[in-house]
Coordinates of C-alpha atoms in Angstrom, one line a residue:
X38 CA -234.2 -94.2 72.1
X39 CA -232.7 -97.6 71.2
X40 CA -228.9 -97.5 70.7
X41 CA -228.6 -98.9 67.1
X42 CA -230.2 -95.3 66.4
X43 CA -227.0 -93.3 67.7
X44 CA -224.4 -92.0 66.2
X45 CA -222.4 -92.8 69.1
X46 CA -223.3 -94.6 72.9
X47 CA -220.8 -93.7 75.3
X48 CA -218.8 -96.3 77.4
X49 CA -217.1 -96.6 80.6
X50 CA -214.8 -99.3 81.6
X51 CA -216.8 -100.8 83.7
X52 CA -218.9 -101.5 81.1
X53 CA -216.2 -103.3 79.4
X54 CA -216.5 -106.3 81.1
X55 CA -220.1 -106.3 80.4
X56 CA -220.2 -109.0 77.1
X57 CA -224.1 -108.4 76.3
X58 CA -224.0 -105.1 76.8
X59 CA -220.8 -104.7 74.2
X60 CA -222.9 -107.6 71.6
X61 CA -225.9 -104.3 72.0
X62 CA -223.7 -101.3 70.2
X63 CA -221.5 -102.3 67.1
X64 CA -217.6 -100.5 67.7
X65 CA -218.6 -98.1 65.1
X66 CA -220.9 -96.5 67.3
X67 CA -219.0 -96.9 70.6
X68 CA -217.0 -94.6 72.7
X69 CA -215.4 -95.8 75.1
X70 CA -214.5 -93.1 78.0
X71 CA -212.2 -93.6 80.9
X72 CA -211.5 -90.9 83.8
X73 CA -209.0 -91.2 86.6
X74 CA -205.7 -89.7 87.3
X75 CA -202.1 -88.9 85.8
X76 CA -200.6 -92.3 87.1
X77 CA -203.6 -94.6 86.4
X78 CA -202.9 -92.6 82.6
X79 CA -201.2 -95.7 80.5
X80 CA -202.4 -98.3 82.2
X81 CA -206.0 -97.2 81.0
X82 CA -204.9 -96.2 78.3
X83 CA -203.9 -100.2 77.4
X84 CA -207.1 -101.3 78.7
X85 CA -209.7 -99.4 77.2
X86 CA -208.1 -99.4 73.3
X87 CA -207.8 -103.9 73.6
X88 CA -211.8 -102.8 73.1
X89 CA -212.8 -102.4 69.4
X90 CA -214.3 -98.6 69.3
X91 CA -214.5 -95.6 67.5
X92 CA -213.1 -92.6 69.6
X93 CA -211.5 -93.2 73.1
X94 CA -211.6 -90.8 75.4
X95 CA -208.7 -90.1 78.2
X96 CA -209.9 -87.4 80.6
X97 CA -206.8 -87.4 82.6
X98 CA -207.9 -85.2 86.6
X99 CA -204.8 -83.2 88.0
X100 CA -204.4 -79.8 89.0
X101 CA -200.5 -79.7 88.4
X102 CA -199.1 -78.4 85.2
X103 CA -196.5 -81.4 84.9
X104 CA -199.4 -83.9 84.9
X105 CA -201.3 -82.3 83.0
X106 CA -198.7 -83.0 80.2
X107 CA -198.7 -86.5 80.1
X108 CA -201.9 -86.9 78.0
X109 CA -200.7 -84.3 75.6
X110 CA -197.3 -86.8 75.2
X111 CA -199.3 -90.4 75.0
X112 CA -201.0 -88.5 72.1
X113 CA -197.9 -87.1 70.3
X114 CA -196.4 -90.8 71.0
X115 CA -199.8 -92.3 69.4
X116 CA -200.6 -90.8 66.6
X117 CA -204.2 -92.6 67.0
X118 CA -207.0 -90.1 65.3
X119 CA -209.9 -92.1 67.9
X120 CA -207.8 -91.4 70.6
X121 CA -208.7 -88.0 72.3
X122 CA -206.8 -87.1 75.6
X123 CA -206.9 -84.3 77.9
X124 CA -206.1 -83.0 81.5
X125 CA -209.7 -81.6 82.8
X126 CA -210.0 -78.4 85.2
X127 CA -208.6 -74.5 85.2
X128 CA -204.5 -76.5 85.4
X129 CA -206.1 -78.6 81.9
X130 CA -207.7 -76.0 80.1
X131 CA -204.9 -75.1 77.7
X132 CA -204.3 -79.4 76.5
X133 CA -208.2 -79.0 75.9
X134 CA -207.4 -76.4 73.0
X135 CA -204.0 -78.0 71.9
X136 CA -205.3 -82.1 71.8
X137 CA -206.6 -81.8 69.0
X138 CA -203.2 -80.2 67.2
X139 CA -202.0 -83.9 68.0
X140 CA -204.6 -85.8 66.5
X141 CA -208.1 -85.9 68.7
X142 CA -210.0 -85.0 66.4
X143 CA -212.9 -84.0 68.4
X144 CA -213.6 -81.9 71.3
X145 CA -215.9 -82.7 74.5
X146 CA -216.5 -78.4 75.2
X147 CA -216.7 -75.5 73.4
X148 CA -213.3 -73.4 73.2
X149 CA -213.8 -69.2 71.8
X150 CA -210.7 -67.6 71.2
X151 CA -208.7 -70.4 69.1
X152 CA -210.2 -70.4 65.6
X153 CA -212.3 -74.1 65.9
X154 CA -213.8 -75.7 64.2
X155 CA -210.7 -74.5 62.1
X156 CA -206.9 -75.7 62.5
X157 CA -204.7 -73.0 62.2
X158 CA -201.2 -73.9 61.5
X159 CA -198.8 -73.4 64.9
X160 CA -194.9 -73.7 65.5
X161 CA -194.6 -71.1 68.2
X162 CA -196.6 -71.0 72.1
X163 CA -197.1 -68.1 74.0
X164 CA -199.3 -67.9 77.0
X165 CA -200.2 -66.0 80.4
X166 CA -199.4 -67.6 83.4
X167 CA -201.3 -67.3 86.8
X168 CA -204.1 -67.9 88.8
X169 CA -206.8 -67.5 88.1
X170 CA -206.1 -66.7 83.9
X171 CA -209.2 -68.5 82.1
X172 CA -210.8 -65.2 82.6
X173 CA -208.7 -63.0 80.6
X174 CA -209.1 -61.2 77.5
X175 CA -205.3 -61.7 76.2
X176 CA -206.0 -65.1 74.6
X177 CA -208.5 -63.4 72.5
X178 CA -206.3 -60.7 71.9
X179 CA -203.5 -62.0 71.1
X180 CA -204.9 -65.5 69.0
X181 CA -206.9 -62.9 66.9
X182 CA -203.6 -60.9 65.8
X183 CA -201.7 -63.5 64.6
X184 CA -204.8 -65.5 62.6
X185 CA -205.5 -61.6 61.0
X186 CA -201.3 -61.4 60.2
X187 CA -200.7 -65.2 59.3
X188 CA -198.5 -66.0 62.0
X189 CA -198.4 -69.4 62.6
X190 CA -198.7 -69.1 66.7
X191 CA -200.9 -69.7 69.4
X192 CA -201.2 -67.4 73.0
X193 CA -202.7 -70.0 75.6
X194 CA -203.8 -69.2 79.4
X195 CA -201.7 -71.4 82.2
X196 CA -203.7 -72.0 85.1
X197 CA -201.1 -72.5 87.9
X198 CA -201.2 -72.8 91.4
X199 CA -197.4 -73.7 91.6
X200 CA -195.4 -71.9 89.4
X201 CA -192.1 -74.0 90.4
X202 CA -193.4 -77.1 88.4
X203 CA -194.7 -75.6 85.5
X204 CA -191.9 -73.9 85.0
X205 CA -189.9 -77.0 85.9
X206 CA -191.9 -79.3 83.8
X207 CA -192.8 -77.2 80.7
X208 CA -190.1 -74.7 80.0
X209 CA -187.1 -75.8 81.7
X210 CA -187.8 -79.4 82.0
X211 CA -188.7 -78.7 78.0
X212 CA -192.5 -80.3 78.3
X213 CA -194.0 -78.3 75.6
X214 CA -190.7 -78.7 73.4
X215 CA -192.2 -82.3 73.4
X216 CA -195.0 -81.4 71.9
X217 CA -192.9 -80.1 68.6
X218 CA -193.8 -76.3 69.9
X219 CA -191.7 -74.1 70.9
X220 CA -192.1 -71.7 73.6
X221 CA -191.4 -67.8 72.5
X222 CA -192.9 -65.7 75.5
X223 CA -195.1 -65.7 78.5
X224 CA -197.1 -62.9 80.8
X225 CA -196.5 -63.9 83.8
X226 CA -199.2 -62.5 86.0
X227 CA -200.7 -62.7 89.9
X228 CA -199.3 -64.5 91.9
X229 CA -196.7 -65.8 90.4
X230 CA -194.6 -62.6 89.2
X231 CA -192.8 -62.0 92.3
X232 CA -191.7 -65.7 92.9
X233 CA -191.2 -65.9 88.8
X234 CA -188.5 -63.9 88.6
X235 CA -186.2 -66.3 90.2
X236 CA -186.7 -68.0 87.2
X237 CA -184.9 -65.3 84.7
X238 CA -181.9 -65.6 83.4
X239 CA -181.5 -61.5 82.8
X240 CA -183.8 -59.0 83.6
X241 CA -184.5 -55.5 82.6
X242 CA -183.2 -52.1 84.4
X243 CA -187.2 -51.6 85.4
X244 CA -187.5 -55.4 86.5
X245 CA -184.8 -54.8 88.4
X246 CA -185.4 -52.2 89.8
X247 CA -188.7 -52.7 90.8
X248 CA -188.1 -56.3 91.6
X249 CA -191.5 -56.7 89.7
X250 CA -192.0 -58.3 85.9
X251 CA -195.3 -59.4 83.7
X252 CA -193.8 -60.5 80.8
X253 CA -190.7 -63.4 79.8
X254 CA -189.0 -63.8 76.6
X255 CA -187.1 -66.5 75.5
X256 CA -184.3 -64.8 73.0
X257 CA -182.0 -68.4 72.4
X258 CA -182.7 -70.0 75.3
X259 CA -182.2 -67.7 78.1
X260 CA -185.5 -66.1 79.7
X261 CA -185.3 -62.5 79.9
X262 CA -187.5 -61.0 82.7
X263 CA -189.0 -57.7 81.1
X264 CA -192.3 -56.2 82.1
X265 CA -195.1 -53.6 80.3
X266 CA -196.7 -52.5 83.2
X267 CA -194.8 -48.9 82.5
X268 CA -195.6 -48.9 78.6
X269 CA -199.6 -49.3 79.4
X270 CA -199.9 -46.3 81.6
X271 CA -197.0 -44.0 79.9
X272 CA -198.2 -44.3 76.5
X273 CA -201.6 -43.9 76.9
X274 CA -200.9 -40.6 79.3
X275 CA -199.3 -39.9 76.2
X276 CA -202.0 -40.3 73.7
X277 CA -204.1 -38.5 75.6
X278 CA -201.7 -35.7 75.4
X279 CA -201.0 -35.7 79.0
X280 CA -197.3 -34.9 79.9
X281 CA -196.0 -36.3 83.7
X282 CA -192.8 -34.4 84.0
X283 CA -192.8 -32.1 87.2
X284 CA -196.5 -33.4 87.9
X285 CA -197.7 -34.4 91.5
X286 CA -198.1 -38.3 91.2
X287 CA -199.6 -40.8 94.0
X288 CA -199.1 -44.6 93.3
X289 CA -201.9 -46.4 95.6
X290 CA -200.8 -49.7 95.3
X291 CA -197.1 -51.0 96.2
X292 CA -197.3 -54.4 94.6
X293 CA -195.6 -55.8 91.5
X294 CA -197.8 -53.2 89.3
X295 CA -197.5 -50.5 91.1
X296 CA -193.6 -50.3 91.8
X297 CA -193.2 -50.9 87.8
X298 CA -195.6 -47.7 87.2
X299 CA -194.0 -45.3 90.0
X300 CA -190.4 -46.1 89.1
X301 CA -191.3 -45.4 85.2
X302 CA -193.3 -42.3 86.7
X303 CA -190.4 -40.9 88.1
X304 CA -188.0 -41.1 85.5
X305 CA -190.6 -39.7 83.6
X306 CA -189.8 -36.1 85.7
X307 CA -193.2 -36.7 87.7
X308 CA -192.7 -36.2 91.2
X309 CA -193.8 -39.5 92.8
X310 CA -195.3 -40.6 96.3
X311 CA -196.2 -43.9 97.3
X312 CA -199.0 -45.0 98.7
X313 CA -200.5 -48.4 100.3
X314 CA -202.6 -49.9 103.1
X315 CA -199.9 -52.3 104.8
X316 CA -196.8 -50.9 106.1
X317 CA -195.0 -54.5 105.0
X318 CA -195.0 -54.1 100.6
X319 CA -194.8 -50.2 101.2
X320 CA -191.3 -50.4 103.1
X321 CA -190.2 -53.3 100.1
X322 CA -191.0 -50.1 97.6
X323 CA -189.5 -47.2 99.3
X324 CA -186.5 -49.6 99.5
X325 CA -186.0 -50.2 96.1
X326 CA -187.7 -46.9 94.7
X327 CA -186.2 -44.7 97.4
X328 CA -189.5 -42.5 97.3
X329 CA -191.9 -40.6 99.7
X330 CA -194.8 -43.2 101.3
X331 CA -198.3 -42.5 102.4
X332 CA -200.4 -44.6 104.5
X333 CA -203.5 -45.7 102.5
X334 CA -205.2 -44.6 105.7
X335 CA -204.0 -40.9 105.9
X336 CA -203.6 -40.4 102.1
X337 CA -205.8 -37.7 100.7
X338 CA -205.7 -37.0 96.5
X339 CA -205.9 -33.3 96.7
X340 CA -203.1 -31.9 95.2
X341 CA -201.8 -34.6 93.0
X342 CA -202.2 -34.0 89.1
X343 CA -202.4 -37.8 88.4
X344 CA -203.5 -40.5 90.7
X345 CA -203.1 -43.6 89.9
X346 CA -204.9 -47.0 91.8
X347 CA -202.2 -50.6 91.2
X348 CA -205.3 -52.2 93.8
X349 CA -207.8 -54.6 93.2
X350 CA -209.8 -52.0 95.3
X351 CA -213.0 -51.2 92.7
X352 CA -213.6 -54.9 91.5
X353 CA -216.4 -55.0 93.4
X354 CA -218.3 -51.5 93.1
X355 CA -215.8 -50.0 96.3
X356 CA -213.5 -46.6 95.6
X357 CA -210.0 -47.0 96.9
X358 CA -209.7 -42.9 98.6
X359 CA -212.4 -40.4 98.8
X360 CA -212.8 -39.2 94.9
X361 CA -214.6 -36.4 96.7
X362 CA -210.9 -35.0 97.4
X363 CA -209.1 -35.1 93.8
X364 CA -208.7 -31.8 91.8
X365 CA -210.8 -30.7 89.5
X366 CA -208.3 -31.1 87.0
X367 CA -206.7 -34.0 88.0
X368 CA -206.6 -37.0 86.0
X369 CA -207.0 -40.4 86.9
X370 CA -205.9 -44.2 86.4
X371 CA -207.5 -46.9 87.3
X372 CA -206.0 -50.4 86.4
X373 CA -209.0 -52.4 87.2
X374 CA -211.2 -53.2 84.3
X375 CA -214.4 -54.7 84.0
X376 CA -217.7 -54.6 82.3
X377 CA -218.8 -51.4 83.5
X378 CA -216.8 -48.4 84.5
X379 CA -215.6 -48.2 88.2
X380 CA -217.0 -46.4 90.4
X381 CA -213.9 -44.1 90.7
X382 CA -213.7 -43.9 86.3
X383 CA -217.5 -43.0 86.3
X384 CA -217.3 -40.3 88.7
X385 CA -214.9 -38.6 86.8
X386 CA -216.1 -38.9 83.2
X387 CA -219.2 -38.2 85.0
X388 CA -217.2 -34.6 85.0
X389 CA -216.0 -34.3 81.9
X390 CA -212.1 -35.4 83.1
X391 CA -209.3 -37.9 81.6
X392 CA -210.1 -40.8 83.1
X393 CA -207.7 -43.9 81.6
X394 CA -209.2 -47.2 83.1
X395 CA -208.0 -51.1 82.2
X396 CA -209.1 -51.8 79.0
X397 CA -206.9 -48.5 78.2
X398 CA -204.1 -50.0 80.1
X399 CA -204.7 -53.7 78.5
X400 CA -205.6 -52.6 75.3
X401 CA -201.6 -50.6 75.4
X402 CA -200.0 -53.5 77.6
X403 CA -201.7 -56.2 75.2
X404 CA -200.1 -53.8 71.6
X405 CA -196.9 -53.8 73.4
X406 CA -196.3 -57.5 74.3
X407 CA -197.6 -58.8 70.6
X408 CA -194.7 -56.6 69.3
X409 CA -192.2 -57.8 71.4
X410 CA -193.6 -61.6 70.6
X411 CA -194.1 -61.3 66.9
X412 CA -191.6 -58.4 65.8
X413 CA -195.0 -56.8 64.2
X414 CA -197.4 -54.0 65.4
X415 CA -201.3 -55.7 66.7
X416 CA -203.8 -54.9 64.0
X417 CA -205.2 -51.6 65.4
X418 CA -208.9 -53.4 65.4
X419 CA -207.9 -56.0 67.2
X420 CA -208.3 -54.3 70.6
X421 CA -211.0 -52.2 69.7
X422 CA -213.5 -54.7 68.8
X423 CA -212.3 -57.0 71.7
X424 CA -212.6 -54.3 74.3
X425 CA -214.9 -52.4 72.8
X426 CA -213.2 -49.5 72.9
X427 CA -213.0 -46.3 70.1
X428 CA -210.6 -45.0 67.8
X429 CA -207.9 -43.5 70.3
X430 CA -208.2 -46.2 73.2
X431 CA -211.7 -44.3 74.5
X432 CA -214.6 -46.7 75.6
X433 CA -218.3 -46.8 73.1
X434 CA -220.7 -45.8 75.1
X435 CA -222.9 -48.1 74.3
X436 CA -221.8 -51.4 77.4
X437 CA -219.5 -54.3 76.4
X438 CA -220.0 -57.8 77.9
X439 CA -217.0 -58.0 79.6
X440 CA -215.6 -60.1 82.1
X441 CA -214.1 -58.8 85.1
X442 CA -210.6 -58.5 85.0
X443 CA -207.9 -56.8 87.3
X444 CA -205.0 -55.0 84.6
X445 CA -202.6 -54.9 87.4
X446 CA -202.7 -58.0 87.2
X447 CA -201.3 -58.3 83.2

């Protein structure tokens, strides 16, 4: 096909010195693209915009949140509708979502869960910070809730390898505010849950006790570390009519989520035992919570009324412990969630027993976080549709396509 028959013809920087090629493509059909490192961005911008074109595209290759911010700051500063600039890769995904709100009028990939092709006005940013997070269902849940209630907010996934770089550049350094948006709250997930605590200006009593946080709230410029892990379990138990008081409970997994859930269950009156494969993390949990401990190698679920799996075990189809030893009436809580029930959950449901899986927990956590972020309840139909749940949170019989996730990290 001849260039004259195309709406846009992409040119790269090396083509800009080819006079014959430029003469063959009218300026209104030119799309000039530059790809390179953040340190070269300003020079590249000045270089490519000297050649008349319909559209200029600048793609910044980066693995750092601080560098991903630069193309957006360029867009805001220049205010040109003929310029599109963003960062590439997982670290830069959030910049591709924001770029159209800063004047970029062309998207170069499909972006679900963000309302495109409409541009919904927003003033405040919320988000989830971790690695990996692009598979998370949280943006879909919260953004749909914002749209239904007409709340001018946007929830973004920040795929971050270096939490310190992210925090100093985008939050403390005011990087997101420099784009014209305030930041209201952040869900912090693996592997940053523990290191992020150092950035908090205040901690809730539960966070201080369990040394675990998954939710940071900006309260008048002070970031308070909170956790919604306990609500995810306790509120779902009560919704199912299960009272943990005076019940023997085993929490398998002594990571951040396991510690917070164990502390909350003990506070609710349960007799809690910690279980873990390794001793280092277990010793921290025992010291913080002052609860009894059993090594996983010698753990039997027999005799426990409630057993919580707070490990990633089950994500690939394995069992965290011998499910055949569970009491007939034992309630199983498995924080892993994926497209189909884990073997642990499936084996219990086949017997008609009460089970709570990762999607149940995520539903309650998302609803709790939404209320903390907005002061409004999340519309009930949002988690039912997004997570494929029934009226009271139970899974539909028909399988729903959901990418594999681990609720303990959210």
